[in-house]
């Protein structure tokens, strides 16, 4: 009894920790527009992840980092952009009410996967 208790406790701790450690965290694997690509005007940005995302806790903002004819453009959060998680749970969709104007952009995202950890990241592209 005195010997077994610590072992049982250790096994219990291991079984509780193992599943969480085995679940991979969501990782950005592809995007449209692609990383650092210069594309024609569009109203949507799609970020594809390696794992399913928790819909209520995964979001992103679209930040304009530069535009033609403006030196030292400050970071500017674009208004009218909504974020949703795709039906299959593996993509974060940004939809702009209007086509995104010519300029350079950064998507700042925070996603939560099955392990409940918040993963923050950035994705940059430009609109011609
Ligand atoms: Cu601007």
PDB file of C-alpha atoms and ligand atoms in Angstrom:
ATOM      1  CA  UNK A   1       0.000   0.000   0.000  1.00  0.00           C
ATOM      2  CA  UNK A   2       2.692   2.503   0.923  1.00  0.00           C
ATOM      3  CA  UNK A   3       4.714   1.569  -2.160  1.00  0.00           C
ATOM      4  CA  UNK A   4       1.810   1.334  -4.559  1.00  0.00           C
ATOM      5  CA  UNK A   5       0.184   4.656  -3.767  1.00  0.00           C
ATOM      6  CA  UNK A   6       2.959   6.826  -5.243  1.00  0.00           C
ATOM      7  CA  UNK A   7       3.128   4.615  -8.338  1.00  0.00           C
ATOM      8  CA  UNK A   8      -0.627   4.827  -8.823  1.00  0.00           C
ATOM      9  CA  UNK A   9      -0.454   8.579  -8.437  1.00  0.00           C
ATOM     10  CA  UNK A  10       2.356   8.782 -10.983  1.00  0.00           C
ATOM     11  CA  UNK A  11       0.448   6.615 -13.474  1.00  0.00           C
ATOM     12  CA  UNK A  12      -2.656   8.704 -12.988  1.00  0.00           C
ATOM     13  CA  UNK A  13      -0.693  11.910 -13.583  1.00  0.00           C
ATOM     14  CA  UNK A  14       0.861  10.420 -16.727  1.00  0.00           C
ATOM     15  CA  UNK A  15      -2.503   9.338 -18.125  1.00  0.00           C
ATOM     16  CA  UNK A  16      -3.916  12.811 -17.530  1.00  0.00           C
ATOM     17  CA  UNK A  17      -0.966  14.582 -19.167  1.00  0.00           C
ATOM     18  CA  UNK A  18      -0.338  12.218 -22.086  1.00  0.00           C
ATOM     19  CA  UNK A  19      -3.463  12.940 -24.173  1.00  0.00           C
ATOM     20  CA  UNK A  20      -2.916  16.704 -24.042  1.00  0.00           C
ATOM     21  CA  UNK A  21       0.729  16.329 -25.022  1.00  0.00           C
ATOM     22  CA  UNK A  22      -0.201  13.994 -27.892  1.00  0.00           C
ATOM     23  CA  UNK A  23      -2.614  16.490 -29.479  1.00  0.00           C
ATOM     24  CA  UNK A  24      -0.766  18.626 -31.973  1.00  0.00           C
ATOM     25  CA  UNK A  25      -1.248  22.365 -31.858  1.00  0.00           C
ATOM     26  CA  UNK A  26      -2.799  24.166 -34.822  1.00  0.00           C
ATOM     27  CA  UNK A  27      -0.100  25.315 -37.224  1.00  0.00           C
ATOM     28  CA  UNK A  28      -0.631  27.561 -40.241  1.00  0.00           C
ATOM     29  CA  UNK A  29       0.003  25.307 -43.271  1.00  0.00           C
ATOM     30  CA  UNK A  30      -1.334  27.378 -46.182  1.00  0.00           C
ATOM     31  CA  UNK A  31      -3.124  30.616 -46.909  1.00  0.00           C
ATOM     32  CA  UNK A  32      -4.901  32.549 -49.642  1.00  0.00           C
ATOM     33  CA  UNK A  33      -3.347  34.988 -50.428  1.00  0.00           C
ATOM     34  CA  UNK A  34      -0.152  33.005 -49.829  1.00  0.00           C
ATOM     35  CA  UNK A  35       2.575  34.275 -47.516  1.00  0.00           C
ATOM     36  CA  UNK A  36       4.233  37.397 -48.961  1.00  0.00           C
ATOM     37  CA  UNK A  37       2.307  37.074 -52.233  1.00  0.00           C
ATOM     38  CA  UNK A  38       1.120  40.151 -54.164  1.00  0.00           C
ATOM     39  CA  UNK A  39      -2.376  39.483 -55.450  1.00  0.00           C
ATOM     40  CA  UNK A  40      -5.259  41.232 -57.211  1.00  0.00           C
ATOM     41  CA  UNK A  41      -7.944  42.853 -55.078  1.00  0.00           C
ATOM     42  CA  UNK A  42      -9.988  40.438 -53.038  1.00  0.00           C
ATOM     43  CA  UNK A  43     -12.380  40.660 -50.109  1.00  0.00           C
ATOM     44  CA  UNK A  44     -11.359  37.457 -48.388  1.00  0.00           C
ATOM     45  CA  UNK A  45      -8.354  35.896 -46.724  1.00  0.00           C
ATOM     46  CA  UNK A  46      -8.219  32.216 -45.770  1.00  0.00           C
ATOM     47  CA  UNK A  47      -5.745  30.740 -43.316  1.00  0.00           C
ATOM     48  CA  UNK A  48      -5.534  26.935 -43.334  1.00  0.00           C
ATOM     49  CA  UNK A  49      -4.378  25.164 -40.204  1.00  0.00           C
ATOM     50  CA  UNK A  50      -3.113  21.678 -39.437  1.00  0.00           C
ATOM     51  CA  UNK A  51      -5.708  21.056 -36.729  1.00  0.00           C
ATOM     52  CA  UNK A  52      -9.314  21.907 -36.000  1.00  0.00           C
ATOM     53  CA  UNK A  53      -9.851  25.272 -34.326  1.00  0.00           C
ATOM     54  CA  UNK A  54     -12.181  26.167 -31.485  1.00  0.00           C
ATOM     55  CA  UNK A  55     -14.665  28.516 -33.257  1.00  0.00           C
ATOM     56  CA  UNK A  56     -15.472  30.817 -30.352  1.00  0.00           C
ATOM     57  CA  UNK A  57     -11.849  31.360 -29.420  1.00  0.00           C
ATOM     58  CA  UNK A  58     -10.085  31.663 -32.762  1.00  0.00           C
ATOM     59  CA  UNK A  59      -9.988  35.048 -34.434  1.00  0.00           C
ATOM     60  CA  UNK A  60      -7.892  37.418 -36.492  1.00  0.00           C
ATOM     61  CA  UNK A  61      -7.518  41.051 -37.402  1.00  0.00           C
ATOM     62  CA  UNK A  62      -6.438  42.488 -40.743  1.00  0.00           C
ATOM     63  CA  UNK A  63      -3.867  45.243 -40.359  1.00  0.00           C
ATOM     64  CA  UNK A  64      -2.810  47.563 -43.187  1.00  0.00           C
ATOM     65  CA  UNK A  65       0.926  48.097 -42.856  1.00  0.00           C
ATOM     66  CA  UNK A  66       1.518  50.252 -45.929  1.00  0.00           C
ATOM     67  CA  UNK A  67      -0.122  51.877 -48.924  1.00  0.00           C
ATOM     68  CA  UNK A  68       1.108  53.543 -52.114  1.00  0.00           C
ATOM     69  CA  UNK A  69       2.139  57.166 -51.672  1.00  0.00           C
ATOM     70  CA  UNK A  70       2.260  57.105 -47.903  1.00  0.00           C
ATOM     71  CA  UNK A  71       5.648  56.913 -46.198  1.00  0.00           C
ATOM     72  CA  UNK A  72       5.806  55.605 -42.626  1.00  0.00           C
ATOM     73  CA  UNK A  73       2.294  54.210 -42.766  1.00  0.00           C
ATOM     74  CA  UNK A  74       1.334  53.239 -39.226  1.00  0.00           C
ATOM     75  CA  UNK A  75      -0.296  49.866 -38.549  1.00  0.00           C
ATOM     76  CA  UNK A  76      -3.992  50.390 -39.182  1.00  0.00           C
ATOM     77  CA  UNK A  77      -6.631  47.837 -38.261  1.00  0.00           C
ATOM     78  CA  UNK A  78      -9.006  47.464 -41.219  1.00  0.00           C
ATOM     79  CA  UNK A  79     -12.649  48.109 -40.350  1.00  0.00           C
ATOM     80  CA  UNK A  80     -15.481  45.949 -41.643  1.00  0.00           C
ATOM     81  CA  UNK A  81     -13.596  42.660 -41.501  1.00  0.00           C
ATOM     82  CA  UNK A  82     -15.302  39.671 -39.889  1.00  0.00           C
ATOM     83  CA  UNK A  83     -13.662  36.400 -38.893  1.00  0.00           C
ATOM     84  CA  UNK A  84     -15.178  32.935 -38.862  1.00  0.00           C
ATOM     85  CA  UNK A  85     -14.029  29.343 -38.677  1.00  0.00           C
ATOM     86  CA  UNK A  86     -14.784  27.105 -41.678  1.00  0.00           C
ATOM     87  CA  UNK A  87     -17.270  24.241 -41.410  1.00  0.00           C
ATOM     88  CA  UNK A  88     -14.511  21.636 -41.221  1.00  0.00           C
ATOM     89  CA  UNK A  89     -12.908  23.661 -38.431  1.00  0.00           C
ATOM     90  CA  UNK A  90      -9.490  23.851 -40.048  1.00  0.00           C
ATOM     91  CA  UNK A  91      -9.591  27.285 -41.653  1.00  0.00           C
ATOM     92  CA  UNK A  92      -9.929  30.812 -40.371  1.00  0.00           C
ATOM     93  CA  UNK A  93     -11.821  32.995 -42.850  1.00  0.00           C
ATOM     94  CA  UNK A  94     -11.530  36.773 -42.929  1.00  0.00           C
ATOM     95  CA  UNK A  95     -14.218  38.514 -44.937  1.00  0.00           C
ATOM     96  CA  UNK A  96     -14.041  42.193 -45.734  1.00  0.00           C
ATOM     97  CA  UNK A  97     -17.234  44.133 -46.407  1.00  0.00           C
ATOM     98  CA  UNK A  98     -15.398  45.856 -49.292  1.00  0.00           C
ATOM     99  CA  UNK A  99     -12.552  44.628 -51.513  1.00  0.00           C
ATOM    100  CA  UNK A 100      -9.288  45.182 -49.656  1.00  0.00           C
ATOM    101  CA  UNK A 101      -7.528  48.295 -51.077  1.00  0.00           C
ATOM    102  CA  UNK A 102      -4.076  48.276 -52.632  1.00  0.00           C
ATOM    103  CA  UNK A 103      -1.409  48.043 -49.963  1.00  0.00           C
ATOM    104  CA  UNK A 104       0.552  45.738 -47.718  1.00  0.00           C
ATOM    105  CA  UNK A 105      -1.159  43.763 -44.981  1.00  0.00           C
ATOM    106  CA  UNK A 106      -0.584  41.600 -41.971  1.00  0.00           C
ATOM    107  CA  UNK A 107      -3.104  39.231 -40.435  1.00  0.00           C
ATOM    108  CA  UNK A 108      -2.633  38.872 -36.686  1.00  0.00           C
ATOM    109  CA  UNK A 109      -4.308  35.677 -35.593  1.00  0.00           C
ATOM    110  CA  UNK A 110      -4.957  33.871 -32.337  1.00  0.00           C
ATOM    111  CA  UNK A 111      -6.175  30.291 -32.644  1.00  0.00           C
ATOM    112  CA  UNK A 112      -7.100  27.687 -30.084  1.00  0.00           C
ATOM    113  CA  UNK A 113      -6.991  23.971 -30.851  1.00  0.00           C
ATOM    114  CA  UNK A 114      -8.021  20.865 -28.970  1.00  0.00           C
ATOM    115  CA  UNK A 115      -5.362  21.349 -26.295  1.00  0.00           C
ATOM    116  CA  UNK A 116      -6.870  24.775 -25.428  1.00  0.00           C
ATOM    117  CA  UNK A 117      -3.586  26.602 -25.827  1.00  0.00           C
ATOM    118  CA  UNK A 118      -3.727  29.992 -27.523  1.00  0.00           C
ATOM    119  CA  UNK A 119      -1.391  30.160 -30.508  1.00  0.00           C
ATOM    120  CA  UNK A 120      -0.676  33.620 -31.896  1.00  0.00           C
ATOM    121  CA  UNK A 121       0.831  34.229 -35.305  1.00  0.00           C
ATOM    122  CA  UNK A 122       1.178  36.620 -38.226  1.00  0.00           C
ATOM    123  CA  UNK A 123       0.655  36.273 -41.964  1.00  0.00           C
ATOM    124  CA  UNK A 124       1.670  38.950 -44.484  1.00  0.00           C
ATOM    125  CA  UNK A 125       0.680  39.619 -48.099  1.00  0.00           C
ATOM    126  CA  UNK A 126      -0.003  42.549 -50.381  1.00  0.00           C
ATOM    127  CA  UNK A 127      -2.797  43.685 -52.674  1.00  0.00           C
ATOM    128  CA  UNK A 128      -1.711  45.094 -56.044  1.00  0.00           C
TER     129      UNK A 128
HETATM  130 CU1  LIG B   1      -3.696  52.784 -45.277  1.00  0.00          CU
END
